[in-house]
Short mmCIF file of C-alpha atoms in Angstrom, two decimals:
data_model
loop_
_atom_site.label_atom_id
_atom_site.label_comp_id
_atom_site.label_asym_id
_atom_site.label_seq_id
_atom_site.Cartn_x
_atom_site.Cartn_y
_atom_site.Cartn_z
CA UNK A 1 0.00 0.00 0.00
CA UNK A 2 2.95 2.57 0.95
CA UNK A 3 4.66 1.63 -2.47
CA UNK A 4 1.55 2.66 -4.01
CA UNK A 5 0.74 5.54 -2.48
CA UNK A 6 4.41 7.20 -3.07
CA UNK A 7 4.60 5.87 -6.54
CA UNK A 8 4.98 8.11 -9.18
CA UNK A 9 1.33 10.28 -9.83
CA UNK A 10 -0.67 7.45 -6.92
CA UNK A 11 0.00 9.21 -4.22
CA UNK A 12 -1.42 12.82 -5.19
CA UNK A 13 -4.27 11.07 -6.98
CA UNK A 14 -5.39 9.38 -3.73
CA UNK A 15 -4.49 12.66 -1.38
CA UNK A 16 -6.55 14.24 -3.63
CA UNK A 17 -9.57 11.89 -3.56
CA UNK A 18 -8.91 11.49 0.39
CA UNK A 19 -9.61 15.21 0.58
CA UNK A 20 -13.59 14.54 -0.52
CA UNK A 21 -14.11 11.19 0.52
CA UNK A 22 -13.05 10.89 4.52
CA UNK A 23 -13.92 13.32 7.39
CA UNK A 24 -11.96 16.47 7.31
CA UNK A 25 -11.80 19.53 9.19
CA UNK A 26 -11.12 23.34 7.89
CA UNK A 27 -9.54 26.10 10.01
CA UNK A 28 -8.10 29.45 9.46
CA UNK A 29 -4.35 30.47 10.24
CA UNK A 30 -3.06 34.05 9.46
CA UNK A 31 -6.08 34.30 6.63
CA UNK A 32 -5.23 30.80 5.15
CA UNK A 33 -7.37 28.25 4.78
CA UNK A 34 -5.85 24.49 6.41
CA UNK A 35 -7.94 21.67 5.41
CA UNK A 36 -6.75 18.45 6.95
CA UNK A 37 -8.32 15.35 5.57
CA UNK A 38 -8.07 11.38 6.98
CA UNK A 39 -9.94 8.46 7.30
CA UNK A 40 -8.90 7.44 11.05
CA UNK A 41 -11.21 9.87 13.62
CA UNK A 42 -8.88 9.49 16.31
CA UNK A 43 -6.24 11.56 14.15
CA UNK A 44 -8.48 13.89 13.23
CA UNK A 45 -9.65 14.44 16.80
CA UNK A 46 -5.45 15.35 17.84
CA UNK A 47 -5.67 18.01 15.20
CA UNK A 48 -8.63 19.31 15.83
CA UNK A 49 -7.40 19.60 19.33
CA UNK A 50 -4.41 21.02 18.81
CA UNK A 51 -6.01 23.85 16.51
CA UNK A 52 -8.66 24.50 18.49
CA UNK A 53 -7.81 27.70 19.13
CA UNK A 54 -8.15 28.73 15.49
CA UNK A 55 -11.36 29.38 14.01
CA UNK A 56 -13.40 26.78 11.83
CA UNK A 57 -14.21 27.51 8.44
CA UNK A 58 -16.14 26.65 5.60
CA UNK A 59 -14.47 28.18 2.63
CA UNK A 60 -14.27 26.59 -0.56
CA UNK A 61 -10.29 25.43 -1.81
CA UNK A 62 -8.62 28.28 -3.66
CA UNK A 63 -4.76 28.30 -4.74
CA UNK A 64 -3.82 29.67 -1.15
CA UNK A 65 -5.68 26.54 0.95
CA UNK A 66 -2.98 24.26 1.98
CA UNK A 67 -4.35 20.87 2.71
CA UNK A 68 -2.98 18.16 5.15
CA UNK A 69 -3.72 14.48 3.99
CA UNK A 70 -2.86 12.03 7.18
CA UNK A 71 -2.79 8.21 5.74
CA UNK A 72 -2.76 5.48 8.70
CA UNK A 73 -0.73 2.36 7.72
CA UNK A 74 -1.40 -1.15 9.53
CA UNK A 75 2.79 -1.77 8.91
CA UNK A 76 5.39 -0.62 11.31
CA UNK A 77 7.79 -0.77 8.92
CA UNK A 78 10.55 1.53 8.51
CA UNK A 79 8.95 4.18 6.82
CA UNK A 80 12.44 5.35 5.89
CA UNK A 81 12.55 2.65 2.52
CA UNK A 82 10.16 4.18 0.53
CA UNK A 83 11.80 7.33 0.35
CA UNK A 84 12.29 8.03 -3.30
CA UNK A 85 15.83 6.92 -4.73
CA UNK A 86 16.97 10.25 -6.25
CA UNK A 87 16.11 12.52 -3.15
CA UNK A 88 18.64 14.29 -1.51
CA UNK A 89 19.97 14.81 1.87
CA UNK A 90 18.69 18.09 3.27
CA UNK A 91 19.60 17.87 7.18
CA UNK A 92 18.97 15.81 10.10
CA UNK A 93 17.33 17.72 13.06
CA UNK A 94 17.11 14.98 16.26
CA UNK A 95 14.30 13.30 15.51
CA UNK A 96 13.81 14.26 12.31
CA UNK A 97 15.61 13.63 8.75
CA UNK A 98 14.92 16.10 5.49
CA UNK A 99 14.93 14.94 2.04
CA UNK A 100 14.18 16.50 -1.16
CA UNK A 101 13.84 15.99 -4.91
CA UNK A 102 12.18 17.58 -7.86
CA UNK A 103 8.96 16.69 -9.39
CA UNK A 104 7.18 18.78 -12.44
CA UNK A 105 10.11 21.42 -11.92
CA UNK A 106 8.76 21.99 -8.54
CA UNK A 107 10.10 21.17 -5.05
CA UNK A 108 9.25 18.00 -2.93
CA UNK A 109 10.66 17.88 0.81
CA UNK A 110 10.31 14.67 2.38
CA UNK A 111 9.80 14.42 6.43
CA UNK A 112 11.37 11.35 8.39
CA UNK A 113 10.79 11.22 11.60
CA UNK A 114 12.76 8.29 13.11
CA UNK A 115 11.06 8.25 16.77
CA UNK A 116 7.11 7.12 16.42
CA UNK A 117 8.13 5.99 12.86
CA UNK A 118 6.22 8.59 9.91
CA UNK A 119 6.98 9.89 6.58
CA UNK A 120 5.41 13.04 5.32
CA UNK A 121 5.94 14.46 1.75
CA UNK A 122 5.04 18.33 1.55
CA UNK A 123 4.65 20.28 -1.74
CA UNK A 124 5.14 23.55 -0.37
CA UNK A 125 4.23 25.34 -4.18
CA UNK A 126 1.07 23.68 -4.08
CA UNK A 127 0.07 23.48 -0.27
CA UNK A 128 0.18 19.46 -0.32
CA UNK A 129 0.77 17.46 2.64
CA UNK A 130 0.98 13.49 2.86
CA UNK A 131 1.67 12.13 5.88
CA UNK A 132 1.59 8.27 6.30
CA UNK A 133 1.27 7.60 9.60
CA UNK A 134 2.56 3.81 11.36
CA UNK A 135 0.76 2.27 14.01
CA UNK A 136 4.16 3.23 16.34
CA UNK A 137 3.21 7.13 15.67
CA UNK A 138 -0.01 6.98 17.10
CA UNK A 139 1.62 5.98 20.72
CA UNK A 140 3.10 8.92 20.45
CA UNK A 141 0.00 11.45 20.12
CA UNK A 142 1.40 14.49 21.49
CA UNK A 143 4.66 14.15 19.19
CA UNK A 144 1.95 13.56 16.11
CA UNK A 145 0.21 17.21 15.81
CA UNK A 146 3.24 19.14 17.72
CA UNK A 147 5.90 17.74 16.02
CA UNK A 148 5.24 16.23 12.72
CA UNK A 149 1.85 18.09 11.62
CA UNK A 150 3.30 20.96 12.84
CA UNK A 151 6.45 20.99 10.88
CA UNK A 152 5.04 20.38 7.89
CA UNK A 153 2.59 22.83 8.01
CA UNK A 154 5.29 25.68 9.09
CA UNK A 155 7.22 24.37 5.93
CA UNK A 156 4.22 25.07 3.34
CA UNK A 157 3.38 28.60 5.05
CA UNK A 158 6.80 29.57 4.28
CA UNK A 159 5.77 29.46 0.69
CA UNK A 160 2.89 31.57 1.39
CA UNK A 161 4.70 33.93 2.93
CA UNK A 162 4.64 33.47 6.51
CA UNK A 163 7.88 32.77 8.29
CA UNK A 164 7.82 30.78 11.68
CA UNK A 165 10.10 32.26 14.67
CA UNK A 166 10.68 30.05 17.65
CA UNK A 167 10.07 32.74 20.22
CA UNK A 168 7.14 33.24 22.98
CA UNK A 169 5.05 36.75 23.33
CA UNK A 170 4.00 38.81 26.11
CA UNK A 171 2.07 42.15 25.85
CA UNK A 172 2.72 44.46 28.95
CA UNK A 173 -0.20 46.37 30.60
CA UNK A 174 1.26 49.18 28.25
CA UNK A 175 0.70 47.38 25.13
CA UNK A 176 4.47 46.95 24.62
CA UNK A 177 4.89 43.53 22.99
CA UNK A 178 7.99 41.83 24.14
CA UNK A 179 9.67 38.38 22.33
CA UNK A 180 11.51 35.87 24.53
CA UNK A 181 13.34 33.60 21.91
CA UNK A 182 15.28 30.57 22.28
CA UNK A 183 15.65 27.09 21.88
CA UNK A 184 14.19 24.41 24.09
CA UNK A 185 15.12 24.10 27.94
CA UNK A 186 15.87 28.17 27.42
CA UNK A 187 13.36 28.68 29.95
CA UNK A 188 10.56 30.48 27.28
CA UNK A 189 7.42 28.76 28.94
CA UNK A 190 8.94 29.40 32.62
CA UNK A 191 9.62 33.10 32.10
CA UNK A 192 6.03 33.80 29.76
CA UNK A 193 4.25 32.44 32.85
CA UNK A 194 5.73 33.93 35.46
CA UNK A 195 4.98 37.58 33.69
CA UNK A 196 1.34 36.49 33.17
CA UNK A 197 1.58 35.60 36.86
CA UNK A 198 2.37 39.07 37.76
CA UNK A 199 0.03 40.93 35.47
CA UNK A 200 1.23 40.63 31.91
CA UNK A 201 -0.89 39.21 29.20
CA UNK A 202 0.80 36.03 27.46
CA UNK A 203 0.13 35.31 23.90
CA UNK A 204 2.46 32.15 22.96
CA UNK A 205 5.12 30.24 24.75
CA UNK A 206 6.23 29.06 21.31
CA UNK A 207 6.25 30.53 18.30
CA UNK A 208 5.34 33.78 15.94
CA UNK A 209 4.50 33.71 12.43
CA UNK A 210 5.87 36.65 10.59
CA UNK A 211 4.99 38.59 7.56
CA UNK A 212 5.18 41.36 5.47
CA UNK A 213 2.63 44.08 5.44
CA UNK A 214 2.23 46.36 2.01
CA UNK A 215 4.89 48.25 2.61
CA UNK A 216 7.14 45.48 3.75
CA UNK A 217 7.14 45.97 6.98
CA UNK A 218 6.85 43.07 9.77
CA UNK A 219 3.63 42.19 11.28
CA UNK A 220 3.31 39.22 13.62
CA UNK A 221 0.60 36.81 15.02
CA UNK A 222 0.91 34.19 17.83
CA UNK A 223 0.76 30.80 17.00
CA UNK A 224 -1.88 29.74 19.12
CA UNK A 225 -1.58 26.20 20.87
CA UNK A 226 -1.52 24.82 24.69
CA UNK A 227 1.57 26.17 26.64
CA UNK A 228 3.64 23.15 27.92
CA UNK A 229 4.84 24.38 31.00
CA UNK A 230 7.93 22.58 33.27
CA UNK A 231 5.45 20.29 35.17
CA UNK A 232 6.84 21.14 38.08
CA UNK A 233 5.42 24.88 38.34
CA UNK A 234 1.95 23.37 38.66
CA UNK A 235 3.10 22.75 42.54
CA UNK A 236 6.05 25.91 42.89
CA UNK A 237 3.79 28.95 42.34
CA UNK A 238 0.13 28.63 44.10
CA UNK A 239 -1.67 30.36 41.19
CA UNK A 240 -1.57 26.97 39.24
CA UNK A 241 -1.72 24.64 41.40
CA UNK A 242 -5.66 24.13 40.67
CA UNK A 243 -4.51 24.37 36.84
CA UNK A 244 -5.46 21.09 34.62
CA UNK A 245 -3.12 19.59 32.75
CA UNK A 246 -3.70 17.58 29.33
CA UNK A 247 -1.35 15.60 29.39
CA UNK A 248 2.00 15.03 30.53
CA UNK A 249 4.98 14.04 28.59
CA UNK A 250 8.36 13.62 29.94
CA UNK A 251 8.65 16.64 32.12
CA UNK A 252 6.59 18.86 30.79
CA UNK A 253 2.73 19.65 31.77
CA UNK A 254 0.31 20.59 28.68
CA UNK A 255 -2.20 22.97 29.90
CA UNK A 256 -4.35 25.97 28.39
CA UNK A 257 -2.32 28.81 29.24
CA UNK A 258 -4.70 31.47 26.81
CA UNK A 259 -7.65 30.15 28.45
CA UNK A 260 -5.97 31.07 31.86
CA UNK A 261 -4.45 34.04 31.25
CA UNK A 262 -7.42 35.20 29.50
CA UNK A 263 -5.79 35.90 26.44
CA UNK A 264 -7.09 33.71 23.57
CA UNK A 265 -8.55 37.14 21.74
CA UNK A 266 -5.13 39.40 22.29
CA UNK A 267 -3.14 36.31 20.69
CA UNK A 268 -5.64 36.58 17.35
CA UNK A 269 -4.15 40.06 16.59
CA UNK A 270 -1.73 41.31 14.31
CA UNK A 271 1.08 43.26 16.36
CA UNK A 272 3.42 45.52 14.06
CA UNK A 273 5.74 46.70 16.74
CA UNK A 274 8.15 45.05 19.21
CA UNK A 275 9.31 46.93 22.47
CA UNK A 276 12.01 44.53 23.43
CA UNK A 277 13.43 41.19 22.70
CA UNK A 278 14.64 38.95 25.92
CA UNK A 279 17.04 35.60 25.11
CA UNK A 280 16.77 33.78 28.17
CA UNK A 281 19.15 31.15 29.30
CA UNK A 282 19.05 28.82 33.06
CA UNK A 283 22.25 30.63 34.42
CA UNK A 284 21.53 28.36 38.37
CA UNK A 285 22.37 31.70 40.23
CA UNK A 286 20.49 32.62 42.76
CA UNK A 287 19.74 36.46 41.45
CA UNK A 288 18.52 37.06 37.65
CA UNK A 289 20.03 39.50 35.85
CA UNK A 290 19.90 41.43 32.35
CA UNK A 291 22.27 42.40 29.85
CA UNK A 292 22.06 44.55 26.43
CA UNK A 293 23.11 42.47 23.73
CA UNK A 294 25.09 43.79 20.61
CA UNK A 295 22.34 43.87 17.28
CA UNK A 296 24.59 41.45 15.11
CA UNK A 297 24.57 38.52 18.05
CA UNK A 298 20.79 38.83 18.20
CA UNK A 299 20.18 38.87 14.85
CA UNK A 300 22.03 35.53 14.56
CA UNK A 301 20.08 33.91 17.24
CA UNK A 302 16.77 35.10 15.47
CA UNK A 303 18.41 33.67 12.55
CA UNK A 304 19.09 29.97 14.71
CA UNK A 305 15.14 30.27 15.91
CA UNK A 306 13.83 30.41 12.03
CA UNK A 307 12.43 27.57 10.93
CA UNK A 308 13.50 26.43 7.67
CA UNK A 309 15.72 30.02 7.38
CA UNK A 310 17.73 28.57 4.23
CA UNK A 311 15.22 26.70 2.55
CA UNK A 312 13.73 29.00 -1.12
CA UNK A 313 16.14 31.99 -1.60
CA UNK A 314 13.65 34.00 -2.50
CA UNK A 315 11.69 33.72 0.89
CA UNK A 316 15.09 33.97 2.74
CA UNK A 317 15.88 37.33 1.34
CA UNK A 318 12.50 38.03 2.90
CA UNK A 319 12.92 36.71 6.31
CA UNK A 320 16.14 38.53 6.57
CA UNK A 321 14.99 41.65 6.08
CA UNK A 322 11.96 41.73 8.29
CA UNK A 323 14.26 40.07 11.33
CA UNK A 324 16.67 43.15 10.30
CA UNK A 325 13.75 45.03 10.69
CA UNK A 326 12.63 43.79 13.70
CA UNK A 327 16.05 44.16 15.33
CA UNK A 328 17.26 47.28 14.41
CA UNK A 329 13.85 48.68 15.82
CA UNK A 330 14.14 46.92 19.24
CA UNK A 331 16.28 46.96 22.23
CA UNK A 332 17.59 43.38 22.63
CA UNK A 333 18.70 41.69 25.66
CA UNK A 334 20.25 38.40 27.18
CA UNK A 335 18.48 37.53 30.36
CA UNK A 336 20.83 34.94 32.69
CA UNK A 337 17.68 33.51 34.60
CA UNK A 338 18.83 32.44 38.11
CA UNK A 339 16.54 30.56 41.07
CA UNK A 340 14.97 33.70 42.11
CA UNK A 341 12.40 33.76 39.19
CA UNK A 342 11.52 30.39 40.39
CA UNK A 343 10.92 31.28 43.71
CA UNK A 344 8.88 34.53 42.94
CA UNK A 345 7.58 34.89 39.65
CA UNK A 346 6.78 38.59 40.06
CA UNK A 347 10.86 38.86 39.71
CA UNK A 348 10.28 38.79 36.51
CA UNK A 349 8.31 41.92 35.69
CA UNK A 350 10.76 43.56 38.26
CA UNK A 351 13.81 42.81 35.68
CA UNK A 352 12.08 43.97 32.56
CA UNK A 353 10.86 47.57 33.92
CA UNK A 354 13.75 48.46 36.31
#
């Protein structure tokens, strides 16, 4: 069935077909339409989950709609052997390997991902995603939407002009939006609570999606999604300890930080200005402290947090001028977060308005 569905002109004939004969759901992100199509409910149910926060639609499939086919397999086969023979080695990204070839004169990047065992093709010209999806994937449910839907999805915005930055978002009581980017275990989710803790409005612990305006200018919208929190806040600071989590995984707590912050209708607008942007890192101190960081260093770190940065030249050209942009208008800083944040959260909004 796998050979078959990846063979030459199958498999877009039955993603195609799969998109009006099984259930599917329609949402809208940054004025796109996402249709994601499957015939297993229970897959459907993680995504519609996972975008919940984004509003259904209805609208009929124009150039722009980018559509998300998820094909359940009975094998657990490695997925990895039906990669096509002529694609090409893009980058390997822990879990995850990157292939690509050329199809039709357009691009085709192929999406391993070793750990749960699934292999997604994505057509970023056209908006196509396949995912085939083994029975080892599913055990994995929170890796499924967060990690593999996810990735693929952030790859075919790109295309459409909207550029993913790793980064979480706060808006301070004086409408000042303020980015804290960095990779995982930076402390993101642990410093984006603690300000929403003392008063500030949270609006991501994650991730931005950038884009131009008309005059090429950045704008940016949350990407709206559960805030997975270090699971063991829900006991350290009182104000969540009657907080429900969705799940745990690992270490981490999934909860619904917009619903609890009260911010799910802040994080649906379009912010054009950026009043500071914070790189945190877990210094073990006992007192936090911040430092002004030079313009080139943060630009490269914005550049490390971009999704996909190298991948079309034309759309890099664009990224890298709205992150100039963004940093040339913004005072940047490196925050060395030590134990006292931990053992007051209102610390926090004490460092970022002395």
């Amino acid at each position: 069935m796998v050979e078959s569905l990846w063979a030459s002109g199958a498999a877009q004939a039955v993603s195609d077909a799969l998109t009006y004969l099984v259930s599917s759901w329609d949402f809208d992100i940054c004025g796109l339409t996402v249709s994601v199509a499957t015939p297993d409910s229970y897959l459907l149910s993680l995504c519609q989950t996972y975008f919940r926060f984004y509003q259904q639609t209805s609208s009929r499939f124009s150039a722009s709609t980018i559509r998300i086919n998820l094909i359940p397999v009975s094998s657990s086969t490695d997925l990895a052997q039906y990669l096509p023979q002529d694609a090409e080695f893009v980058g390997q990204q822990e879990i995850t390997t990157v292939w690509k070839n050329r199809r039709c004169g357009q691009e085709r990047y192929y999406f391993h991902f070793t750990f749960g065992n699934a292999l997604f093709r994505v057509e970023p010209e056209r908006g196509q995603i396949v995912g085939i999806i083994s029975p080892n994937a599913l055990e994995w449910p929170h890796l499924m939407v967060n990690t593999y839907v996810f990735m693929t999805l952030m790859l075919a915005l790109r295309w459409r002009g909207l550029y993913h930055l790793h980064t979480a978002a706060v808006l301070a009581p004086s409408q000042g939006l303020t980015l804290i980017c960095g990779g995982q275990r930076a402390g993101k989710t642990t410093l984006t609570t603690a300000l929403g803790i003392a008063g500030w409005h949270p609006l991501s612990d994650d991730g931005v999606v950038i884009k131009a305006n008309d005059q090429g200018q950045p704008e940016m919208q949350a990407f709206k999604r559960d805030f997975h929190l270090a699971a063991a806040l829900l006991q350290q600071w009182p104000s969540l300890r009657q907080i429900e989590a969705r799940y745990f995984y690992y270490d981490r707590a999934c909860v619904d930080g917009l619903s609890l912050f009260q911010t799910e209708a802040l994080a649906s607008q379009t912010f054009t200005q950026v009043e500071r942007v914070i790189f945190p890192q877990v210094s073990g101190e006992m007192n936090s402290r911040l430092a002004p960081m030079p313009t080139n260093e943060a630009m490269q770190r914005l550049i490390g947090q971009s999704m996909f940065f190298p991948l079309g030249r034309t759309h890099t050209q664009t990224q890298m001028a709205l992150l100039t942009t963004l940093v040339k208008n913004t005072r940047c800083y490196r925050l060395f977060a030590g134990t006292d944040i931990w053992e007051n959260p209102h610390r926090a909004v004490e460092l970022l308005t002395a």
